[in-house]
Amino acid sequence: DSISFVGDITASGGISAGSSSIISDDVDGGDVTLTIINSNNDSGVDKGSGIVFQHTFVGLTTAYPAGKIIAGKDNNYAGAASNIDSNLQFYTALNGTDTEYMRIASDGNVGIGTTTATKALTVEGDISASGDGYFDDLTVADDIFLASSLRHTGDTDTQIVFTTEKI
């Protein structure tokens, strides 16, 4: 069975659609979108619009948190375009509770483990990587621990500088 709608769907409660829901449109050169609006229009920034994911517990029909993506307000959305700033908050479920682990701020900065990224990428906690890391400039505010070696591969104008004699 299928149901087709043209125009807006208005409901005072939730809308459910079988085992799968698909939004489909043939758009050449554009985007197919689902719009979710928080219609609260006061100037507070404690509001968001989002998508919530849930799973049912084995053998039960109760739905439990599985994550969510929220578009939050950074400003009051009042008066001028300069007041229309938002962020995207990414949550996953840990021990049955949705917890925010990543945020993309309105200025494009990404925070992992923090909601206040001050650089293009701000990570709160340890970072693990494999392969090589390449940096135009590297400033370290604390200690560096090397498992292997520190190598300099560059032209004769490139240098490693230590600000103290302690090596």
Short mmCIF file of C-alpha atoms in Angstrom, two decimals:
data_model
loop_
_atom_site.label_atom_id
_atom_site.label_comp_id
_atom_site.label_asym_id
_atom_site.label_seq_id
_atom_site.Cartn_x
_atom_site.Cartn_y
_atom_site.Cartn_z
CA ASP A 1 0.00 0.00 0.00
CA SER A 2 1.10 3.57 -0.55
CA ILE A 3 -0.22 6.99 0.32
CA SER A 4 0.71 10.04 -1.72
CA PHE A 5 0.46 13.64 -0.53
CA VAL A 6 0.85 16.88 -2.42
CA GLY A 7 1.35 19.94 -0.21
CA ASP A 8 1.66 20.16 3.55
CA ILE A 9 0.76 17.50 6.10
CA THR A 10 -0.52 18.88 9.37
CA ALA A 11 -0.91 16.73 12.46
CA SER A 12 -1.41 17.42 16.12
CA GLY A 13 0.39 14.20 17.07
CA GLY A 14 3.11 12.08 15.53
CA ILE A 15 3.14 10.68 12.04
CA SER A 16 4.25 7.06 11.61
CA ALA A 17 4.91 5.25 8.37
CA GLY A 18 5.28 1.47 8.35
CA SER A 19 8.63 -0.31 8.45
CA SER A 20 10.48 2.22 6.28
CA SER A 21 9.90 5.83 5.39
CA ILE A 22 11.38 7.29 2.26
CA ILE A 23 11.37 10.89 1.11
CA SER A 24 11.76 10.88 -2.64
CA ASP A 25 11.73 13.67 -5.19
CA ASP A 26 13.32 14.04 -8.62
CA VAL A 27 15.36 17.22 -8.26
CA ASP A 28 17.92 18.02 -10.93
CA GLY A 29 20.62 20.32 -9.56
CA GLY A 30 19.11 20.78 -6.10
CA ASP A 31 18.50 19.05 -2.80
CA VAL A 32 15.65 16.95 -1.48
CA THR A 33 15.06 18.08 2.09
CA LEU A 34 13.05 17.32 5.17
CA THR A 35 12.34 20.49 7.12
CA ILE A 36 11.94 20.34 10.90
CA ILE A 37 10.97 23.63 12.54
CA ASN A 38 10.91 24.53 16.22
CA SER A 39 8.16 27.15 16.08
CA ASN A 40 8.98 28.66 19.49
CA ASN A 41 9.70 32.29 18.67
CA ASP A 42 11.04 33.77 21.90
CA SER A 43 14.65 35.00 21.97
CA GLY A 44 16.12 32.19 24.10
CA VAL A 45 18.94 30.02 22.80
CA ASP A 46 17.82 26.92 24.74
CA LYS A 47 15.87 25.54 21.78
CA GLY A 48 16.66 23.17 18.98
CA SER A 49 15.24 21.17 16.11
CA GLY A 50 16.44 17.70 15.39
CA ILE A 51 16.22 14.07 14.56
CA VAL A 52 16.06 11.47 17.33
CA PHE A 53 17.08 7.85 16.85
CA GLN A 54 15.82 5.03 19.08
CA HIS A 55 15.97 1.25 19.39
CA THR A 56 13.70 -1.13 21.27
CA PHE A 57 15.06 -3.28 24.07
CA VAL A 58 15.25 -6.99 23.33
CA GLY A 59 11.84 -8.56 23.94
CA LEU A 60 10.13 -5.23 24.75
CA THR A 61 8.40 -2.55 22.72
CA THR A 62 9.70 0.42 24.71
CA ALA A 63 12.03 2.63 22.67
CA TYR A 64 15.32 3.74 24.18
CA PRO A 65 17.82 6.44 23.14
CA ALA A 66 20.20 5.61 20.30
CA GLY A 67 21.43 9.09 19.43
CA LYS A 68 20.24 12.36 17.95
CA ILE A 69 21.28 15.30 15.82
CA ILE A 70 20.11 18.71 17.03
CA ALA A 71 20.32 22.08 15.29
CA GLY A 72 20.76 24.48 18.20
CA LYS A 73 20.56 28.26 18.36
CA ASP A 74 23.74 30.27 19.04
CA ASN A 75 21.92 33.63 18.90
CA ASN A 76 18.41 34.92 19.48
CA TYR A 77 17.21 34.96 15.84
CA ALA A 78 15.90 38.50 16.33
CA GLY A 79 16.09 41.56 14.11
CA ALA A 80 19.10 41.04 11.86
CA ALA A 81 20.85 38.30 9.92
CA SER A 82 23.84 38.67 12.27
CA ASN A 83 21.61 37.18 15.01
CA ILE A 84 20.83 34.03 13.01
CA ASP A 85 23.59 31.61 14.02
CA SER A 86 23.18 27.92 14.74
CA ASN A 87 25.18 24.82 15.59
CA LEU A 88 24.82 21.10 14.96
CA GLN A 89 25.06 18.82 17.99
CA PHE A 90 25.75 15.10 17.58
CA TYR A 91 24.73 12.71 20.35
CA THR A 92 25.17 8.98 20.85
CA ALA A 93 23.67 6.82 23.58
CA LEU A 94 25.90 5.73 26.45
CA ASN A 95 24.33 3.64 29.22
CA GLY A 96 20.84 4.58 28.04
CA THR A 97 21.43 8.34 27.94
CA ASP A 98 21.95 10.50 24.85
CA THR A 99 25.24 12.35 25.35
CA GLU A 100 26.66 15.08 23.12
CA TYR A 101 30.08 14.09 21.77
CA MET A 102 30.59 16.41 18.81
CA ARG A 103 29.45 19.90 17.84
CA ILE A 104 29.89 21.97 14.70
CA ALA A 105 29.66 25.61 15.74
CA SER A 106 28.18 28.41 13.64
CA ASP A 107 31.70 29.59 12.76
CA GLY A 108 32.54 26.13 11.36
CA ASN A 109 34.75 25.07 14.26
CA VAL A 110 34.34 21.42 15.24
CA GLY A 111 34.50 20.30 18.86
CA ILE A 112 34.93 16.66 19.82
CA GLY A 113 34.40 16.11 23.53
CA THR A 114 33.72 19.84 23.97
CA THR A 115 30.86 22.18 23.11
CA THR A 116 33.14 25.23 22.78
CA ALA A 117 35.63 24.68 19.95
CA THR A 118 38.13 27.54 19.76
CA LYS A 119 39.99 26.27 16.66
CA ALA A 120 38.95 24.61 13.39
CA LEU A 121 39.22 21.30 15.30
CA THR A 122 39.25 21.20 19.08
CA VAL A 123 39.50 17.81 20.78
CA GLU A 124 39.08 17.35 24.52
CA GLY A 125 40.91 14.18 25.49
CA ASP A 126 43.53 11.95 23.93
CA ILE A 127 43.91 11.60 20.17
CA SER A 128 45.05 8.44 18.42
CA ALA A 129 46.09 8.33 14.78
CA SER A 130 47.96 6.05 12.45
CA GLY A 131 50.09 7.19 9.55
CA ASP A 132 51.96 10.45 9.29
CA GLY A 133 50.83 13.87 10.50
CA TYR A 134 51.72 16.96 8.47
CA PHE A 135 51.58 20.45 9.95
CA ASP A 136 52.48 23.86 8.54
CA ASP A 137 52.89 25.13 12.11
CA LEU A 138 52.66 23.13 15.32
CA THR A 139 52.34 24.75 18.71
CA VAL A 140 52.26 22.49 21.73
CA ALA A 141 50.99 23.90 25.02
CA ASP A 142 52.16 20.98 27.15
CA ASP A 143 54.26 17.82 26.79
CA ILE A 144 54.93 15.75 23.70
CA PHE A 145 55.50 12.03 24.18
CA LEU A 146 57.24 10.21 21.34
CA ALA A 147 57.02 6.45 20.95
CA SER A 148 59.77 6.41 18.35
CA SER A 149 61.72 9.39 17.04
CA LEU A 150 61.49 13.04 16.10
CA ARG A 151 62.59 13.54 12.49
CA HIS A 152 63.27 16.67 10.50
CA THR A 153 62.84 16.26 6.76
CA GLY A 154 62.88 19.55 4.95
CA ASP A 155 65.02 22.07 3.23
CA THR A 156 67.92 23.84 4.90
CA ASP A 157 65.70 26.81 5.80
CA THR A 158 63.45 24.63 7.98
CA GLN A 159 64.45 24.08 11.57
CA ILE A 160 63.41 22.66 14.91
CA VAL A 161 63.85 25.21 17.67
CA PHE A 162 63.98 24.52 21.41
CA THR A 163 63.37 27.51 23.68
CA THR A 164 65.35 26.04 26.58
CA GLU A 165 68.58 24.10 26.82
CA LYS A 166 66.80 21.12 28.38
CA ILE A 167 66.78 18.27 25.93
#
